[in-house]
Coordinates of C-alpha atoms in Angstrom, one line a residue:
M1 CA 13.5 -21.9 -20.8
S2 CA 17.1 -21.7 -21.8
V3 CA 19.7 -22.4 -19.2
I4 CA 21.5 -19.2 -18.3
V5 CA 25.0 -18.7 -17.1
W6 CA 24.4 -17.1 -13.7
W7 CA 26.6 -14.1 -13.0
L8 CA 28.2 -15.5 -9.9
V9 CA 29.1 -18.7 -11.5
T10 CA 30.6 -16.9 -14.5
V11 CA 32.8 -14.8 -12.2
V12 CA 34.2 -17.9 -10.6
L13 CA 34.8 -19.7 -13.9
V14 CA 36.5 -16.7 -15.4
A15 CA 38.8 -16.5 -12.3
V16 CA 39.7 -20.1 -12.7
H17 CA 40.4 -19.7 -16.5
S18 CA 42.4 -16.5 -15.9
A19 CA 44.9 -18.5 -13.9
S20 CA 45.9 -20.3 -17.1
A21 CA 44.8 -17.6 -19.5
R22 CA 45.9 -18.0 -23.1
V23 CA 47.1 -15.1 -25.3
V24 CA 45.3 -14.2 -28.5
E25 CA 48.0 -12.3 -30.5
L26 CA 47.3 -10.8 -34.0
D27 CA 49.0 -8.6 -36.5
W28 CA 46.7 -6.3 -38.3
E29 CA 47.2 -3.8 -41.1
V30 CA 44.6 -1.1 -41.8
E31 CA 44.3 0.3 -45.4
Y32 CA 41.8 1.5 -47.9
K33 CA 40.6 -1.0 -50.5
F34 CA 38.2 -0.9 -53.5
W35 CA 35.2 -3.0 -52.6
W36 CA 31.7 -3.8 -53.7
P37 CA 29.7 -3.8 -50.4
D38 CA 26.3 -3.3 -52.1
C39 CA 27.1 -4.3 -55.7
K40 CA 28.4 -0.8 -56.4
E41 CA 32.1 -0.2 -56.2
G42 CA 33.2 2.0 -53.3
I43 CA 36.2 2.4 -50.9
V44 CA 36.3 0.6 -47.6
M45 CA 38.7 0.5 -44.7
A46 CA 39.9 -3.1 -44.6
I47 CA 42.0 -5.0 -42.1
N48 CA 44.4 -7.5 -43.6
G49 CA 42.5 -7.1 -46.8
Q50 CA 39.2 -8.1 -45.2
F51 CA 35.9 -6.2 -45.0
P52 CA 34.5 -6.4 -42.4
G53 CA 37.6 -7.0 -40.4
P54 CA 38.6 -10.4 -38.9
T55 CA 36.4 -11.9 -36.1
I56 CA 38.3 -12.0 -32.8
D57 CA 37.4 -15.2 -30.9
A58 CA 38.5 -15.4 -27.3
V59 CA 37.6 -16.9 -23.9
A60 CA 36.9 -14.7 -20.9
G61 CA 40.1 -14.2 -19.0
D62 CA 42.3 -14.3 -22.2
I63 CA 44.8 -11.6 -22.9
V64 CA 44.3 -10.1 -26.4
I65 CA 47.2 -8.4 -28.1
I66 CA 46.7 -6.6 -31.4
H67 CA 49.7 -5.1 -33.3
L68 CA 47.9 -2.5 -35.4
T69 CA 49.8 -1.0 -38.3
N70 CA 48.4 2.1 -40.0
K71 CA 48.9 1.7 -43.8
L72 CA 46.6 4.7 -44.5
S73 CA 48.7 7.3 -46.4
T74 CA 47.3 10.5 -44.9
E75 CA 45.4 9.9 -41.7
G76 CA 45.6 8.5 -38.3
V77 CA 43.6 5.5 -36.9
V78 CA 42.5 3.9 -33.7
I79 CA 40.3 1.0 -32.8
H80 CA 37.8 0.9 -29.9
W81 CA 37.0 -2.5 -28.4
H82 CA 33.2 -2.0 -27.9
G83 CA 31.9 -3.6 -24.7
I84 CA 35.4 -4.4 -23.3
R85 CA 35.7 -2.6 -20.0
Q86 CA 39.6 -2.3 -20.1
R87 CA 40.0 -2.8 -16.4
G88 CA 43.6 -1.8 -15.6
T89 CA 44.3 -0.8 -19.2
P90 CA 42.3 2.3 -19.9
W91 CA 44.8 3.5 -22.5
S92 CA 43.8 0.5 -24.7
D93 CA 40.2 1.7 -25.0
G94 CA 40.9 3.1 -28.4
A95 CA 39.2 6.5 -28.3
A96 CA 41.3 9.1 -30.1
G97 CA 41.9 12.2 -28.0
V98 CA 40.5 10.6 -24.9
T99 CA 42.6 7.5 -24.2
Q100 CA 45.3 7.7 -26.8
C101 CA 46.8 9.6 -29.7
P102 CA 45.8 8.5 -33.3
I103 CA 48.3 6.1 -34.8
N104 CA 50.3 7.9 -37.4
P105 CA 50.6 6.6 -41.0
G106 CA 53.3 3.9 -41.2
E107 CA 53.4 3.4 -37.4
T108 CA 52.4 0.3 -35.4
F109 CA 50.6 0.5 -32.0
T110 CA 50.0 -2.5 -29.7
Y111 CA 46.7 -2.9 -27.9
N112 CA 47.1 -5.2 -24.9
F113 CA 44.1 -6.0 -22.7
T114 CA 42.2 -8.7 -20.9
V115 CA 38.7 -9.7 -21.9
D116 CA 37.3 -10.1 -18.4
K117 CA 33.8 -11.4 -19.1
P118 CA 32.0 -13.4 -21.8
G119 CA 29.7 -11.8 -24.3
T120 CA 29.0 -10.7 -27.9
H121 CA 31.0 -7.6 -28.7
F122 CA 32.5 -5.9 -31.7
Y123 CA 35.3 -3.4 -32.5
H124 CA 35.4 -0.3 -34.7
G125 CA 37.3 2.8 -35.6
H126 CA 36.9 5.7 -33.2
Y127 CA 38.7 8.6 -35.1
G128 CA 36.7 10.9 -37.3
M129 CA 34.0 8.9 -39.1
Q130 CA 36.2 5.8 -39.8
R131 CA 33.5 3.5 -38.5
S132 CA 31.2 4.7 -41.2
A133 CA 34.0 3.9 -43.7
G134 CA 33.9 0.2 -42.8
L135 CA 36.5 -0.1 -40.0
Y136 CA 34.7 -2.7 -37.9
G137 CA 34.4 -6.4 -37.0
M138 CA 33.0 -8.9 -34.5
M139 CA 34.5 -9.8 -31.2
I140 CA 33.2 -12.9 -29.5
V141 CA 34.2 -13.6 -25.9
R142 CA 33.1 -17.1 -24.8
A143 CA 32.4 -18.4 -21.3
P144 CA 35.0 -20.9 -20.1
K145 CA 32.0 -23.2 -19.6
E146 CA 29.0 -22.1 -21.5
K147 CA 25.6 -23.0 -19.9
L148 CA 23.4 -21.8 -22.8
R149 CA 22.4 -25.0 -24.7
Y150 CA 22.6 -24.7 -28.5
D151 CA 23.8 -26.7 -31.5
G152 CA 25.5 -24.0 -33.6
E153 CA 25.9 -20.3 -33.9
F154 CA 26.1 -17.5 -36.5
N155 CA 27.4 -13.9 -36.3
L156 CA 25.4 -11.1 -37.9
L157 CA 27.2 -7.8 -38.0
L158 CA 24.8 -5.1 -39.2
S159 CA 25.8 -1.8 -40.7
D160 CA 24.7 1.0 -43.1
W161 CA 26.5 2.2 -46.2
W162 CA 26.8 5.4 -48.1
H163 CA 28.1 6.0 -51.6
Q164 CA 29.4 9.4 -50.5
S165 CA 32.9 9.1 -49.0
T166 CA 33.3 9.6 -45.2
H167 CA 35.7 12.5 -45.9
S168 CA 33.0 14.2 -48.0
Q169 CA 30.4 13.4 -45.2
E170 CA 32.6 15.0 -42.6
L171 CA 33.0 18.2 -44.6
A172 CA 29.3 18.3 -45.4
L173 CA 28.4 18.0 -41.7
S174 CA 30.9 20.7 -40.7
S175 CA 29.8 23.2 -43.4
S176 CA 27.8 26.3 -42.8
P177 CA 25.0 25.8 -43.5
M178 CA 25.2 22.1 -42.8
R179 CA 24.7 19.7 -45.7
W180 CA 22.9 16.7 -44.3
I181 CA 24.3 13.3 -45.5
G182 CA 20.8 11.8 -46.0
E183 CA 19.8 8.3 -45.3
P184 CA 22.2 5.4 -46.2
Q185 CA 22.0 3.9 -49.7
S186 CA 22.1 0.4 -48.3
L187 CA 22.0 -1.8 -45.2
L188 CA 24.7 -4.5 -44.9
I189 CA 24.7 -7.9 -43.2
N190 CA 28.3 -9.0 -42.6
G191 CA 29.4 -6.4 -45.0
R192 CA 27.1 -7.5 -47.8
G193 CA 24.0 -5.7 -49.2
Q194 CA 22.3 -4.8 -52.4
F195 CA 21.6 -1.4 -53.9
N196 CA 18.9 -0.9 -56.6
C197 CA 17.8 -4.5 -56.5
S198 CA 16.1 -7.0 -54.2
Q199 CA 16.6 -10.6 -53.5
A200 CA 12.8 -10.9 -53.0
A201 CA 11.6 -9.0 -56.1
Y202 CA 10.2 -12.3 -57.5
L203 CA 7.7 -12.3 -54.7
S204 CA 6.6 -8.7 -55.2
N205 CA 4.2 -7.0 -57.6
E206 CA 5.9 -3.6 -57.0
E207 CA 6.6 -2.0 -60.3
G208 CA 10.2 -1.3 -61.1
K209 CA 11.6 -3.6 -58.4
R210 CA 14.6 -5.4 -59.9
Q211 CA 15.6 -9.0 -59.0
C212 CA 19.2 -9.3 -57.8
T213 CA 21.4 -11.6 -59.7
F214 CA 24.9 -12.6 -58.4
R215 CA 28.0 -14.1 -60.0
K216 CA 30.4 -16.4 -58.2
N217 CA 32.5 -14.6 -55.6
D218 CA 30.5 -11.3 -55.8
Q219 CA 31.5 -9.3 -52.7
C220 CA 27.9 -8.2 -52.3
A221 CA 26.3 -11.7 -52.6
P222 CA 24.5 -12.6 -49.3
E223 CA 25.9 -15.3 -47.1
T224 CA 23.5 -18.1 -46.6
L225 CA 23.0 -19.5 -43.1
R226 CA 22.7 -23.2 -43.3
I227 CA 20.8 -25.0 -40.6
R228 CA 19.5 -28.4 -39.7
P229 CA 16.0 -29.3 -38.5
N230 CA 15.1 -29.6 -34.9
K231 CA 18.1 -27.8 -33.6
V232 CA 18.8 -24.6 -31.6
Y233 CA 21.1 -21.9 -33.1
R234 CA 22.6 -18.9 -31.4
L235 CA 22.5 -15.7 -33.5
R236 CA 25.1 -13.2 -32.2
I237 CA 23.9 -9.9 -33.5
A238 CA 25.8 -6.5 -33.4
S239 CA 24.9 -3.1 -34.8
T240 CA 27.7 -0.9 -35.9
T241 CA 25.5 1.4 -38.0
A242 CA 26.6 5.0 -38.4
L243 CA 23.0 6.3 -38.4
A244 CA 20.2 3.7 -38.8
S245 CA 18.2 2.1 -36.0
L246 CA 17.3 -1.4 -37.2
N247 CA 14.8 -4.2 -36.8
L248 CA 15.7 -7.8 -37.5
A249 CA 13.3 -10.7 -38.1
V250 CA 13.5 -14.3 -39.4
E251 CA 10.5 -15.4 -41.5
G252 CA 8.6 -18.2 -39.9
H253 CA 10.8 -18.3 -36.7
K254 CA 10.6 -16.9 -33.2
L255 CA 13.6 -15.4 -31.5
E256 CA 14.4 -16.0 -27.8
V257 CA 16.5 -13.1 -26.5
V258 CA 19.1 -14.3 -23.9
E259 CA 21.9 -11.8 -24.0
A260 CA 22.2 -8.0 -24.4
D261 CA 25.5 -6.0 -24.6
G262 CA 27.5 -9.0 -23.1
N263 CA 25.2 -9.5 -20.2
Y264 CA 22.7 -12.4 -19.8
V265 CA 19.0 -11.4 -19.5
K266 CA 15.9 -13.1 -18.4
P267 CA 14.9 -14.9 -21.6
F268 CA 11.9 -13.7 -23.6
T269 CA 10.5 -14.6 -27.0
V270 CA 9.6 -12.2 -29.8
D271 CA 8.9 -12.2 -33.5
D272 CA 11.6 -9.5 -34.2
I273 CA 14.1 -7.4 -32.4
D274 CA 14.9 -3.7 -32.5
I275 CA 18.6 -3.0 -32.4
Y276 CA 20.2 0.5 -32.1
S277 CA 23.7 1.5 -33.1
G278 CA 26.2 0.1 -30.5
E279 CA 23.9 -2.6 -29.2
T280 CA 24.6 -6.4 -29.3
Y281 CA 22.3 -9.3 -28.7
S282 CA 22.3 -13.1 -28.6
V283 CA 19.0 -14.8 -29.6
L284 CA 18.2 -18.4 -29.8
L285 CA 16.4 -19.7 -32.9
R286 CA 14.7 -23.1 -32.9
T287 CA 14.5 -24.8 -36.2
H288 CA 11.4 -26.7 -37.6
S289 CA 11.1 -30.3 -38.5
S290 CA 10.7 -29.4 -42.2
P291 CA 14.1 -29.9 -43.8
T292 CA 13.6 -28.5 -47.3
K293 CA 12.7 -24.8 -47.0
K294 CA 14.5 -21.5 -47.2
H295 CA 13.5 -18.4 -45.2
F296 CA 14.4 -14.7 -45.5
I297 CA 16.1 -12.8 -42.7
S298 CA 15.2 -9.2 -43.0
V299 CA 16.8 -6.1 -41.6
G300 CA 15.0 -2.7 -42.0
V301 CA 15.2 0.8 -40.7
R302 CA 13.4 2.0 -37.6
G303 CA 13.3 5.4 -35.8
R304 CA 13.9 7.4 -39.0
K305 CA 11.7 7.8 -42.0
P306 CA 13.3 5.1 -44.2
N307 CA 14.7 5.8 -47.6
T308 CA 16.7 2.6 -47.6
T309 CA 15.5 -0.9 -48.7
Q310 CA 15.7 -3.9 -46.4
A311 CA 18.9 -5.9 -46.2
L312 CA 18.1 -9.6 -46.8
T313 CA 19.9 -12.9 -46.4
V314 CA 18.6 -16.5 -46.4
L315 CA 18.2 -19.1 -43.7
S316 CA 18.5 -22.4 -45.6
Y317 CA 17.7 -25.9 -44.2
V318 CA 20.5 -28.2 -45.3
D319 CA 18.3 -30.4 -47.5
A320 CA 16.7 -27.6 -49.4
P321 CA 17.7 -27.7 -53.1
E322 CA 20.4 -25.3 -54.0
S323 CA 18.2 -23.7 -56.7
A324 CA 15.2 -23.3 -54.4
R325 CA 14.2 -19.9 -53.2
P326 CA 12.1 -18.8 -50.2
T327 CA 8.4 -19.2 -51.0
L328 CA 7.2 -16.5 -48.6
P329 CA 8.2 -12.8 -48.6
P330 CA 10.5 -11.3 -46.1
P331 CA 9.0 -10.1 -42.8
V332 CA 7.8 -6.5 -43.0
T333 CA 9.7 -4.1 -40.9
P334 CA 7.4 -2.4 -38.3
R335 CA 6.5 1.2 -38.9
W336 CA 9.5 3.5 -38.4
D337 CA 7.7 5.9 -36.0
D338 CA 5.9 3.4 -33.8
Y339 CA 7.8 4.4 -30.7
N340 CA 5.4 2.8 -28.3
R341 CA 6.4 -0.5 -29.9
S342 CA 10.1 0.4 -29.5
I343 CA 9.7 1.3 -25.9
S344 CA 7.7 -1.8 -25.2
F345 CA 10.6 -3.9 -26.5
S346 CA 13.1 -2.1 -24.3
N347 CA 10.9 -2.7 -21.3
K348 CA 11.0 -6.5 -21.8
F349 CA 14.6 -6.6 -20.6
F350 CA 15.4 -7.8 -17.1
A351 CA 18.7 -9.1 -15.7
A352 CA 19.1 -12.9 -15.5
K353 CA 18.8 -14.5 -12.1
G354 CA 22.0 -14.1 -10.1
Y355 CA 23.1 -10.7 -11.4
P356 CA 23.6 -8.1 -8.6
P357 CA 20.9 -5.4 -8.2
P358 CA 22.0 -1.8 -8.3
P359 CA 22.7 0.1 -5.1
E360 CA 19.5 1.5 -3.7
K361 CA 20.6 5.1 -3.8
S362 CA 23.0 7.3 -5.8
D363 CA 25.6 9.7 -4.5
E364 CA 25.5 12.0 -7.5
Q365 CA 22.9 12.8 -10.2
L366 CA 24.0 14.1 -13.6
Y367 CA 21.4 15.5 -15.9
L368 CA 22.3 15.5 -19.6
L369 CA 20.0 17.6 -21.8
N370 CA 20.3 16.7 -25.5
T371 CA 19.8 19.6 -27.8
Q372 CA 20.5 20.7 -31.4
N373 CA 22.1 24.1 -31.6
L374 CA 24.2 26.5 -33.7
I375 CA 27.7 27.9 -33.5
D376 CA 28.4 30.7 -36.0
G377 CA 26.0 29.1 -38.5
H378 CA 27.3 25.6 -38.0
T379 CA 24.8 23.0 -36.8
K380 CA 25.9 21.2 -33.6
W381 CA 24.6 18.8 -31.1
A382 CA 25.1 19.9 -27.5
I383 CA 24.8 18.5 -24.0
N384 CA 23.8 21.0 -21.3
N385 CA 24.4 23.7 -24.0
V386 CA 28.0 22.5 -24.5
S387 CA 29.1 20.9 -27.8
L388 CA 32.1 18.6 -27.2
S389 CA 35.4 19.3 -29.0
V390 CA 38.0 16.8 -28.0
T391 CA 41.5 18.2 -27.7
A392 CA 44.7 17.2 -29.5
T393 CA 46.2 16.1 -26.1
P394 CA 44.6 12.9 -24.8
Y395 CA 42.7 13.5 -21.6
I396 CA 44.3 10.5 -19.9
G397 CA 47.8 12.0 -20.6
A398 CA 46.8 15.5 -19.4
I399 CA 45.7 14.0 -16.1
R400 CA 48.6 11.7 -15.8
Y401 CA 51.2 14.5 -16.1
G402 CA 49.2 17.3 -14.6
L403 CA 49.0 19.4 -17.7
S404 CA 47.2 22.8 -17.7
S405 CA 45.2 22.0 -20.8
L406 CA 42.6 20.3 -18.8
S407 CA 39.3 21.9 -17.6
Y408 CA 36.5 20.3 -15.6
L409 CA 32.8 20.9 -16.0
K410 CA 30.6 21.4 -13.1
S411 CA 27.5 19.2 -13.0
P412 CA 24.7 21.5 -13.9
A413 CA 21.8 21.8 -11.6
K414 CA 18.6 20.0 -12.4
E415 CA 17.0 23.4 -12.9
L416 CA 18.6 23.4 -16.4
V417 CA 16.3 20.6 -17.4
E418 CA 13.3 21.9 -15.4
S419 CA 13.4 25.3 -17.1
Y420 CA 13.9 24.1 -20.7
D421 CA 10.9 23.6 -23.0
I422 CA 11.7 20.2 -24.6
T423 CA 8.7 20.4 -26.9
K424 CA 9.8 23.4 -29.0
P425 CA 12.9 24.5 -30.9
P426 CA 15.4 26.3 -28.6
V427 CA 14.5 29.9 -27.9
N428 CA 18.2 30.8 -28.1
P429 CA 19.8 28.3 -30.5
T430 CA 23.4 29.4 -29.8
T431 CA 25.6 27.0 -28.0
T432 CA 29.3 27.0 -27.0
K433 CA 32.1 24.6 -27.8
S434 CA 34.2 23.1 -25.0
S435 CA 36.7 20.3 -24.3
G436 CA 35.8 20.2 -20.6
I437 CA 35.0 16.9 -18.9
Y438 CA 33.2 15.7 -15.8
K439 CA 35.2 14.4 -12.8
F440 CA 34.0 11.6 -10.4
P441 CA 35.8 10.2 -7.3
M442 CA 36.2 6.5 -7.0
G443 CA 33.7 4.3 -5.3
I444 CA 30.5 6.4 -5.7
V445 CA 27.2 5.7 -7.3
V446 CA 26.2 8.0 -10.2
D447 CA 22.8 8.4 -11.8
V448 CA 22.7 9.8 -15.3
I449 CA 19.4 11.2 -16.5
L450 CA 19.4 11.6 -20.3
Q451 CA 16.8 14.1 -21.4
N452 CA 15.7 14.4 -25.0
A453 CA 14.4 17.6 -26.6
N454 CA 13.2 19.2 -29.9
V455 CA 15.6 19.9 -32.7
L456 CA 16.3 23.3 -34.2
K457 CA 13.3 23.4 -36.6
G458 CA 9.9 21.8 -36.7
K459 CA 8.5 19.5 -34.1
I460 CA 11.0 16.7 -34.2
S461 CA 13.0 14.7 -31.6
E462 CA 15.3 11.9 -32.7
I463 CA 16.4 8.6 -31.1
H464 CA 19.9 8.7 -29.6
P465 CA 21.6 5.5 -28.6
W466 CA 24.1 6.4 -25.8
H467 CA 27.2 4.3 -25.2
L468 CA 29.5 4.3 -22.1
H469 CA 33.1 3.2 -22.4
G470 CA 34.7 1.3 -19.5
H471 CA 31.5 0.3 -17.8
D472 CA 28.2 -1.6 -17.8
F473 CA 25.4 0.3 -16.2
W474 CA 21.9 -0.5 -14.9
V475 CA 19.0 0.8 -17.0
L476 CA 16.6 2.1 -14.3
G477 CA 13.8 3.2 -16.6
Y478 CA 12.4 5.2 -19.4
G479 CA 9.7 7.9 -19.5
D480 CA 7.8 10.3 -21.8
G481 CA 8.2 14.1 -21.5
K482 CA 10.4 15.9 -19.1
F483 CA 12.0 14.0 -16.2
R484 CA 10.4 15.0 -12.8
P485 CA 12.9 14.9 -9.9
G486 CA 11.4 13.4 -6.8
V487 CA 8.6 11.7 -8.8
D488 CA 10.1 9.7 -11.6
E489 CA 12.7 8.1 -9.4
K490 CA 9.9 6.2 -7.7
K491 CA 9.3 4.4 -11.0
Y492 CA 12.9 3.0 -11.2
N493 CA 13.4 -0.7 -11.4
L494 CA 15.8 -1.4 -8.5
K495 CA 15.1 -5.1 -8.3
N496 CA 16.4 -6.6 -11.6
P497 CA 17.2 -3.9 -14.2
P498 CA 19.4 -5.1 -17.1
L499 CA 23.1 -4.3 -17.3
R500 CA 23.9 -2.6 -20.6
N501 CA 26.7 -0.5 -22.1
T502 CA 24.4 1.2 -24.7
V503 CA 20.9 2.5 -24.2
A504 CA 18.3 4.3 -26.3
L505 CA 17.0 7.8 -25.5
Y506 CA 13.6 8.0 -27.1
P507 CA 12.0 11.2 -28.7
F508 CA 10.8 13.8 -26.3
G509 CA 11.6 11.4 -23.4
W510 CA 14.1 10.5 -20.7
T511 CA 16.3 7.5 -19.9
A512 CA 17.8 6.9 -16.4
L513 CA 20.9 4.8 -15.7
R514 CA 23.1 4.0 -12.8
F515 CA 26.8 3.0 -12.5
V516 CA 29.5 2.7 -9.9
T517 CA 32.8 4.5 -10.4
D518 CA 34.9 1.4 -9.9
N519 CA 37.2 1.6 -13.0
P520 CA 39.8 4.4 -12.9
G521 CA 40.3 6.0 -16.3
V522 CA 38.9 8.5 -18.7
W523 CA 35.7 7.2 -20.4
F524 CA 33.8 8.5 -23.4
F525 CA 30.0 8.7 -23.0
H526 CA 28.4 9.6 -26.3
C527 CA 25.6 9.2 -28.8
H528 CA 26.7 6.3 -31.0
I529 CA 25.3 7.9 -34.2
E530 CA 28.4 8.8 -36.0
P531 CA 27.3 12.2 -37.4
H532 CA 25.9 13.2 -34.0
L533 CA 29.2 12.5 -32.3
H534 CA 31.1 14.3 -35.1
M535 CA 28.8 17.3 -34.3
G536 CA 29.6 17.3 -30.6
M537 CA 27.1 15.0 -29.0
G538 CA 29.1 13.5 -26.1
V539 CA 30.7 14.0 -22.7
V540 CA 33.8 12.5 -21.1
F541 CA 34.0 11.1 -17.5
A542 CA 37.3 11.2 -15.6
E543 CA 37.2 8.6 -12.9
G544 CA 39.6 8.4 -10.0
V545 CA 41.9 11.2 -11.1
D546 CA 44.3 10.5 -8.2
R547 CA 44.8 7.0 -9.5
I548 CA 45.2 8.0 -13.1
A549 CA 48.0 10.3 -12.0
K550 CA 50.0 7.3 -10.8
M551 CA 49.3 5.0 -13.8
D552 CA 52.2 3.5 -15.7
I553 CA 50.9 4.5 -19.2
P554 CA 53.1 3.4 -22.1
D555 CA 54.8 6.4 -23.8
E556 CA 53.6 5.4 -27.3
V557 CA 50.0 6.1 -26.2
L558 CA 50.7 9.8 -25.7
G559 CA 53.0 10.9 -28.6
C560 CA 50.9 13.9 -29.6
G561 CA 49.9 17.3 -28.4
L562 CA 51.2 18.6 -25.0
T563 CA 52.0 15.1 -23.7
R564 CA 54.4 14.6 -26.7
K565 CA 56.3 17.8 -25.7
W566 CA 56.3 16.7 -22.0
L567 CA 57.7 13.3 -22.8
M568 CA 60.4 14.9 -25.1
N569 CA 61.5 17.2 -22.4
R570 CA 61.4 14.6 -19.6
G571 CA 64.8 14.2 -17.9
R572 CA 66.1 17.5 -19.3
H573 CA 67.4 20.1 -16.8

């Protein structure tokens, strides 16, 4: 069994490192570039001319400073540091309309924050659908003294890709009637995929399947992972997909899962892993003694009926001939709608020894009913019959300066869920739009029960990966059907539930999580599927409002909406 960095030891080591923390300071420019992500030319959002963006490599306790210049000609931009809790710097979270104003074209904004714990993370755009346009990259935070034993590591950033521009997608999703964007044309591994051809066509008898051929320096050519026999490699895997739930497997090799969303877990070994948008994992791969073979790594679609071919890359032992190809076909992706298999994988996760258990009881329970609805013929996603519309004035600024633009939602009674038939389309499909947010005092324990339901038409319920900014939370459990208050709580794992920042809500089911309000700020909690968030599937938590009102927030964070007017008039009599 792998040696795990116990939580308490990690805290001590990070504290020691923080005393002599280094500064990771970078200058970034964001602009559109012509690119060939899947062997077909398209337009990507690049950072310093790179797609995906540069990998940030830091040590827990380091200060990260990013000077981000917007070189887009007609639109704003922000970047969210996914998995970084932003303790003491909530305005650097990078959520447009929630924690900051979008950065205007030609302007530079500085993100300044501390990476307080080790883990595999990533960053991405959080304005409009810029993540879907390719604004993303890996972020690795290392332990000051790593206790996992391995000989090398690779990063695998997974994404999906459309040939339709994101601006066109946004318009289509906002139209009446909605024009669904369809399944992605390609899946990408580290920004590289193949459309209308397969690297493994030579192993298939499927008629019409074309073998991919690559020229030197092709932007869509796969990156080969070169390994040595009898070694252990850490694969750091992150999914920044806009829509697709994925499954990853390595032909001929087992995967030992050791980390999830920046938290160590009790190790377990599998043939493949499911990974939803917003999730990150570390797995250990042990190589064989045979030094001359090549093996396919496959990434395929789960959770939706796939219309996208697998993404493939190659694991190559160093002594394998350059001209050699894998002799066995890629692993077959498990059936897309085998949800029992999906839930079984989620139930394998337990916290590593030494992590704190959750508090035994919660102070507040928030039920979030996920439904698909209509507003004046426009298809929307709603939570408790409210479709989120973020305001032009960042919430954190409205709270800081006591502006009247803010409204707070009351936590709906559990009767809302109890009275709703989750197995059928909504009786009344009409919903309302609101920018209201939920408010929590500091130092309390909150349970969130996510409840899934049927969509507008047919008998369909979709997977929704929910991501919480500013926090890790304990995943207490999953269940089929409607959550039963007073009954299902008895099934909670209160002994060693995993700490995560993203969790799947399965079709026609519920997911329960618990967190402590120990990080004052305004935090997004939303479905990480890009079109769903665009259509209103999210909520916002204001935590410790009295403390936010006293925060020293840099003025450049709030140069839009009502906060801009307030700052311009400050000091005038």
